[in-house]
Amino acid sequence: MRYLAVAVMFVATGALAHHGWSEYDADKPLQLSGTIQESGYSHPHGYVQLKTADKTWNVVLAPPTRMENRGLQKEMLNVGGKATVYGYPNRNKPEELRAERITVGDKTTELR
């Protein structure tokens, strides 16, 4: 019984850490280009802080294993590099975007 309680706790914690995609507005797609200020390549999702002409965006990427499988390596998300992302803004966090695809250099990677 104790093992079951611990297992349920881990599943519940994981579910709380992951956000639903409904918080992103697919009716208002954006394409942003800018400079990578920061990047993370960790679970549950990678991210980049992308500085555009008007503000810095927190761009939510795919899980690292998916990015690797599709050819987007961690080293491609270097600080100071240029990137273009296409995705959907968060309904409640005006600085956040969920990326559907990212272009770094001449490589475009589909993330979903």
mmCIF file of the C-alpha atoms, coordinates in Angstrom:
data_MODEL
# 
_entry.id   MODEL 
# 
loop_
_atom_site.group_PDB 
_atom_site.id 
_atom_site.type_symbol 
_atom_site.label_atom_id 
_atom_site.label_alt_id 
_atom_site.label_comp_id 
_atom_site.label_asym_id 
_atom_site.label_entity_id 
_atom_site.label_seq_id 
_atom_site.pdbx_PDB_ins_code 
_atom_site.Cartn_x 
_atom_site.Cartn_y 
_atom_site.Cartn_z 
_atom_site.occupancy 
_atom_site.B_iso_or_equiv 
_atom_site.pdbx_formal_charge 
_atom_site.auth_seq_id 
_atom_site.auth_comp_id 
_atom_site.auth_asym_id 
_atom_site.auth_atom_id 
_atom_site.pdbx_PDB_model_num 
ATOM 1   C CA . MET A 1 1   ? 0.000  0.000  0.000   1.00 0.00 ? 1   MET A CA 1 
ATOM 2   C CA . ARG A 1 2   ? 2.849  2.376  0.818   1.00 0.00 ? 2   ARG A CA 1 
ATOM 3   C CA . TYR A 1 3   ? 4.350  1.847  -2.655  1.00 0.00 ? 3   TYR A CA 1 
ATOM 4   C CA . LEU A 1 4   ? 1.033  2.673  -4.268  1.00 0.00 ? 4   LEU A CA 1 
ATOM 5   C CA . ALA A 1 5   ? 0.791  5.934  -2.323  1.00 0.00 ? 5   ALA A CA 1 
ATOM 6   C CA . VAL A 1 6   ? 4.310  6.939  -3.392  1.00 0.00 ? 6   VAL A CA 1 
ATOM 7   C CA . ALA A 1 7   ? 3.557  6.080  -7.029  1.00 0.00 ? 7   ALA A CA 1 
ATOM 8   C CA . VAL A 1 8   ? 0.367  8.156  -6.965  1.00 0.00 ? 8   VAL A CA 1 
ATOM 9   C CA . MET A 1 9   ? 2.283  11.072 -5.457  1.00 0.00 ? 9   MET A CA 1 
ATOM 10  C CA . PHE A 1 10  ? 4.839  11.019 -8.289  1.00 0.00 ? 10  PHE A CA 1 
ATOM 11  C CA . VAL A 1 11  ? 2.164  10.849 -10.969 1.00 0.00 ? 11  VAL A CA 1 
ATOM 12  C CA . ALA A 1 12  ? 0.224  13.720 -9.398  1.00 0.00 ? 12  ALA A CA 1 
ATOM 13  C CA . THR A 1 13  ? 3.378  15.844 -9.064  1.00 0.00 ? 13  THR A CA 1 
ATOM 14  C CA . GLY A 1 14  ? 4.239  15.264 -12.723 1.00 0.00 ? 14  GLY A CA 1 
ATOM 15  C CA . ALA A 1 15  ? 0.738  16.194 -13.813 1.00 0.00 ? 15  ALA A CA 1 
ATOM 16  C CA . LEU A 1 16  ? 0.864  19.443 -11.864 1.00 0.00 ? 16  LEU A CA 1 
ATOM 17  C CA . ALA A 1 17  ? 4.252  20.349 -13.329 1.00 0.00 ? 17  ALA A CA 1 
ATOM 18  C CA . HIS A 1 18  ? 2.977  19.950 -16.877 1.00 0.00 ? 18  HIS A CA 1 
ATOM 19  C CA . HIS A 1 19  ? 0.667  22.591 -18.266 1.00 0.00 ? 19  HIS A CA 1 
ATOM 20  C CA . GLY A 1 20  ? -2.183 22.059 -20.681 1.00 0.00 ? 20  GLY A CA 1 
ATOM 21  C CA . TRP A 1 21  ? -1.992 23.356 -24.233 1.00 0.00 ? 21  TRP A CA 1 
ATOM 22  C CA . SER A 1 22  ? -5.434 24.987 -23.899 1.00 0.00 ? 22  SER A CA 1 
ATOM 23  C CA . GLU A 1 23  ? -3.783 27.973 -22.247 1.00 0.00 ? 23  GLU A CA 1 
ATOM 24  C CA . TYR A 1 24  ? -2.282 28.890 -25.649 1.00 0.00 ? 24  TYR A CA 1 
ATOM 25  C CA . ASP A 1 25  ? -4.337 30.730 -28.272 1.00 0.00 ? 25  ASP A CA 1 
ATOM 26  C CA . ALA A 1 26  ? -4.102 28.803 -31.563 1.00 0.00 ? 26  ALA A CA 1 
ATOM 27  C CA . ASP A 1 27  ? -6.328 31.441 -33.204 1.00 0.00 ? 27  ASP A CA 1 
ATOM 28  C CA . LYS A 1 28  ? -3.547 34.032 -32.901 1.00 0.00 ? 28  LYS A CA 1 
ATOM 29  C CA . PRO A 1 29  ? -0.357 32.479 -34.302 1.00 0.00 ? 29  PRO A CA 1 
ATOM 30  C CA . LEU A 1 30  ? 2.807  34.566 -34.187 1.00 0.00 ? 30  LEU A CA 1 
ATOM 31  C CA . GLN A 1 31  ? 6.132  34.394 -35.942 1.00 0.00 ? 31  GLN A CA 1 
ATOM 32  C CA . LEU A 1 32  ? 8.972  35.927 -33.944 1.00 0.00 ? 32  LEU A CA 1 
ATOM 33  C CA . SER A 1 33  ? 12.600 36.476 -34.876 1.00 0.00 ? 33  SER A CA 1 
ATOM 34  C CA . GLY A 1 34  ? 15.321 37.488 -32.497 1.00 0.00 ? 34  GLY A CA 1 
ATOM 35  C CA . THR A 1 35  ? 18.391 36.648 -30.493 1.00 0.00 ? 35  THR A CA 1 
ATOM 36  C CA . ILE A 1 36  ? 18.594 33.816 -27.979 1.00 0.00 ? 36  ILE A CA 1 
ATOM 37  C CA . GLN A 1 37  ? 19.284 35.341 -24.551 1.00 0.00 ? 37  GLN A CA 1 
ATOM 38  C CA . GLU A 1 38  ? 19.026 32.079 -22.600 1.00 0.00 ? 38  GLU A CA 1 
ATOM 39  C CA . SER A 1 39  ? 18.161 28.477 -23.358 1.00 0.00 ? 39  SER A CA 1 
ATOM 40  C CA . GLY A 1 40  ? 17.276 25.322 -21.481 1.00 0.00 ? 40  GLY A CA 1 
ATOM 41  C CA . TYR A 1 41  ? 17.272 21.776 -22.747 1.00 0.00 ? 41  TYR A CA 1 
ATOM 42  C CA . SER A 1 42  ? 15.536 19.942 -19.911 1.00 0.00 ? 42  SER A CA 1 
ATOM 43  C CA . HIS A 1 43  ? 12.312 18.080 -19.207 1.00 0.00 ? 43  HIS A CA 1 
ATOM 44  C CA . PRO A 1 44  ? 9.422  18.490 -19.437 1.00 0.00 ? 44  PRO A CA 1 
ATOM 45  C CA . HIS A 1 45  ? 10.120 21.084 -22.188 1.00 0.00 ? 45  HIS A CA 1 
ATOM 46  C CA . GLY A 1 46  ? 13.087 22.960 -23.523 1.00 0.00 ? 46  GLY A CA 1 
ATOM 47  C CA . TYR A 1 47  ? 12.885 26.727 -23.800 1.00 0.00 ? 47  TYR A CA 1 
ATOM 48  C CA . VAL A 1 48  ? 14.582 29.821 -25.156 1.00 0.00 ? 48  VAL A CA 1 
ATOM 49  C CA . GLN A 1 49  ? 14.375 33.395 -24.011 1.00 0.00 ? 49  GLN A CA 1 
ATOM 50  C CA . LEU A 1 50  ? 14.101 35.183 -27.368 1.00 0.00 ? 50  LEU A CA 1 
ATOM 51  C CA . LYS A 1 51  ? 14.828 38.915 -27.523 1.00 0.00 ? 51  LYS A CA 1 
ATOM 52  C CA . THR A 1 52  ? 12.837 40.491 -30.343 1.00 0.00 ? 52  THR A CA 1 
ATOM 53  C CA . ALA A 1 53  ? 12.688 44.144 -31.383 1.00 0.00 ? 53  ALA A CA 1 
ATOM 54  C CA . ASP A 1 54  ? 9.942  44.932 -28.860 1.00 0.00 ? 54  ASP A CA 1 
ATOM 55  C CA . LYS A 1 55  ? 10.374 42.491 -25.942 1.00 0.00 ? 55  LYS A CA 1 
ATOM 56  C CA . THR A 1 56  ? 11.864 39.271 -24.636 1.00 0.00 ? 56  THR A CA 1 
ATOM 57  C CA . TRP A 1 57  ? 9.703  36.156 -25.002 1.00 0.00 ? 57  TRP A CA 1 
ATOM 58  C CA . ASN A 1 58  ? 9.765  32.921 -23.028 1.00 0.00 ? 58  ASN A CA 1 
ATOM 59  C CA . VAL A 1 59  ? 9.406  30.375 -25.834 1.00 0.00 ? 59  VAL A CA 1 
ATOM 60  C CA . VAL A 1 60  ? 8.310  26.888 -24.742 1.00 0.00 ? 60  VAL A CA 1 
ATOM 61  C CA . LEU A 1 61  ? 9.848  24.207 -26.953 1.00 0.00 ? 61  LEU A CA 1 
ATOM 62  C CA . ALA A 1 62  ? 9.326  20.443 -27.205 1.00 0.00 ? 62  ALA A CA 1 
ATOM 63  C CA . PRO A 1 63  ? 10.826 17.871 -24.815 1.00 0.00 ? 63  PRO A CA 1 
ATOM 64  C CA . PRO A 1 64  ? 14.587 17.394 -25.399 1.00 0.00 ? 64  PRO A CA 1 
ATOM 65  C CA . THR A 1 65  ? 14.215 13.842 -26.714 1.00 0.00 ? 65  THR A CA 1 
ATOM 66  C CA . ARG A 1 66  ? 11.800 15.006 -29.421 1.00 0.00 ? 66  ARG A CA 1 
ATOM 67  C CA . MET A 1 67  ? 14.073 17.911 -30.362 1.00 0.00 ? 67  MET A CA 1 
ATOM 68  C CA . GLU A 1 68  ? 17.075 15.566 -30.610 1.00 0.00 ? 68  GLU A CA 1 
ATOM 69  C CA . ASN A 1 69  ? 15.106 13.035 -32.676 1.00 0.00 ? 69  ASN A CA 1 
ATOM 70  C CA . ARG A 1 70  ? 14.146 15.793 -35.101 1.00 0.00 ? 70  ARG A CA 1 
ATOM 71  C CA . GLY A 1 71  ? 17.664 17.198 -35.393 1.00 0.00 ? 71  GLY A CA 1 
ATOM 72  C CA . LEU A 1 72  ? 17.610 20.186 -33.026 1.00 0.00 ? 72  LEU A CA 1 
ATOM 73  C CA . GLN A 1 73  ? 20.661 19.649 -30.847 1.00 0.00 ? 73  GLN A CA 1 
ATOM 74  C CA . LYS A 1 74  ? 21.321 21.516 -27.604 1.00 0.00 ? 74  LYS A CA 1 
ATOM 75  C CA . GLU A 1 75  ? 24.357 23.245 -29.134 1.00 0.00 ? 75  GLU A CA 1 
ATOM 76  C CA . MET A 1 76  ? 22.140 24.880 -31.766 1.00 0.00 ? 76  MET A CA 1 
ATOM 77  C CA . LEU A 1 77  ? 20.399 26.947 -29.067 1.00 0.00 ? 77  LEU A CA 1 
ATOM 78  C CA . ASN A 1 78  ? 23.491 28.952 -28.105 1.00 0.00 ? 78  ASN A CA 1 
ATOM 79  C CA . VAL A 1 79  ? 23.138 32.308 -26.374 1.00 0.00 ? 79  VAL A CA 1 
ATOM 80  C CA . GLY A 1 80  ? 23.642 35.055 -28.943 1.00 0.00 ? 80  GLY A CA 1 
ATOM 81  C CA . GLY A 1 81  ? 22.365 32.903 -31.809 1.00 0.00 ? 81  GLY A CA 1 
ATOM 82  C CA . LYS A 1 82  ? 19.524 34.006 -34.057 1.00 0.00 ? 82  LYS A CA 1 
ATOM 83  C CA . ALA A 1 83  ? 16.238 32.098 -34.191 1.00 0.00 ? 83  ALA A CA 1 
ATOM 84  C CA . THR A 1 84  ? 12.782 32.389 -35.690 1.00 0.00 ? 84  THR A CA 1 
ATOM 85  C CA . VAL A 1 85  ? 9.846  30.675 -34.009 1.00 0.00 ? 85  VAL A CA 1 
ATOM 86  C CA . TYR A 1 86  ? 6.248  30.127 -35.079 1.00 0.00 ? 86  TYR A CA 1 
ATOM 87  C CA . GLY A 1 87  ? 3.707  29.385 -32.385 1.00 0.00 ? 87  GLY A CA 1 
ATOM 88  C CA . TYR A 1 88  ? 0.880  30.434 -30.151 1.00 0.00 ? 88  TYR A CA 1 
ATOM 89  C CA . PRO A 1 89  ? 0.822  33.030 -27.368 1.00 0.00 ? 89  PRO A CA 1 
ATOM 90  C CA . ASN A 1 90  ? -0.200 32.139 -23.840 1.00 0.00 ? 90  ASN A CA 1 
ATOM 91  C CA . ARG A 1 91  ? -3.639 33.536 -23.002 1.00 0.00 ? 91  ARG A CA 1 
ATOM 92  C CA . ASN A 1 92  ? -2.561 34.608 -19.491 1.00 0.00 ? 92  ASN A CA 1 
ATOM 93  C CA . LYS A 1 93  ? 1.175  35.264 -19.809 1.00 0.00 ? 93  LYS A CA 1 
ATOM 94  C CA . PRO A 1 94  ? 1.732  37.889 -22.509 1.00 0.00 ? 94  PRO A CA 1 
ATOM 95  C CA . GLU A 1 95  ? 5.470  37.137 -22.691 1.00 0.00 ? 95  GLU A CA 1 
ATOM 96  C CA . GLU A 1 96  ? 5.085  33.377 -23.338 1.00 0.00 ? 96  GLU A CA 1 
ATOM 97  C CA . LEU A 1 97  ? 4.788  31.522 -26.646 1.00 0.00 ? 97  LEU A CA 1 
ATOM 98  C CA . ARG A 1 98  ? 4.439  27.773 -27.325 1.00 0.00 ? 98  ARG A CA 1 
ATOM 99  C CA . ALA A 1 99  ? 6.532  27.051 -30.405 1.00 0.00 ? 99  ALA A CA 1 
ATOM 100 C CA . GLU A 1 100 ? 5.260  24.794 -33.164 1.00 0.00 ? 100 GLU A CA 1 
ATOM 101 C CA . ARG A 1 101 ? 8.501  25.162 -35.118 1.00 0.00 ? 101 ARG A CA 1 
ATOM 102 C CA . ILE A 1 102 ? 11.861 26.831 -34.740 1.00 0.00 ? 102 ILE A CA 1 
ATOM 103 C CA . THR A 1 103 ? 14.409 27.863 -37.331 1.00 0.00 ? 103 THR A CA 1 
ATOM 104 C CA . VAL A 1 104 ? 18.025 28.204 -36.285 1.00 0.00 ? 104 VAL A CA 1 
ATOM 105 C CA . GLY A 1 105 ? 20.434 29.015 -39.081 1.00 0.00 ? 105 GLY A CA 1 
ATOM 106 C CA . ASP A 1 106 ? 19.111 27.244 -42.163 1.00 0.00 ? 106 ASP A CA 1 
ATOM 107 C CA . LYS A 1 107 ? 17.486 24.364 -40.213 1.00 0.00 ? 107 LYS A CA 1 
ATOM 108 C CA . THR A 1 108 ? 13.765 24.379 -39.430 1.00 0.00 ? 108 THR A CA 1 
ATOM 109 C CA . THR A 1 109 ? 12.563 21.877 -36.832 1.00 0.00 ? 109 THR A CA 1 
ATOM 110 C CA . GLU A 1 110 ? 8.919  20.910 -36.341 1.00 0.00 ? 110 GLU A CA 1 
ATOM 111 C CA . LEU A 1 111 ? 8.352  20.602 -32.596 1.00 0.00 ? 111 LEU A CA 1 
ATOM 112 C CA . ARG A 1 112 ? 4.811  19.180 -32.294 1.00 0.00 ? 112 ARG A CA 1 
# 
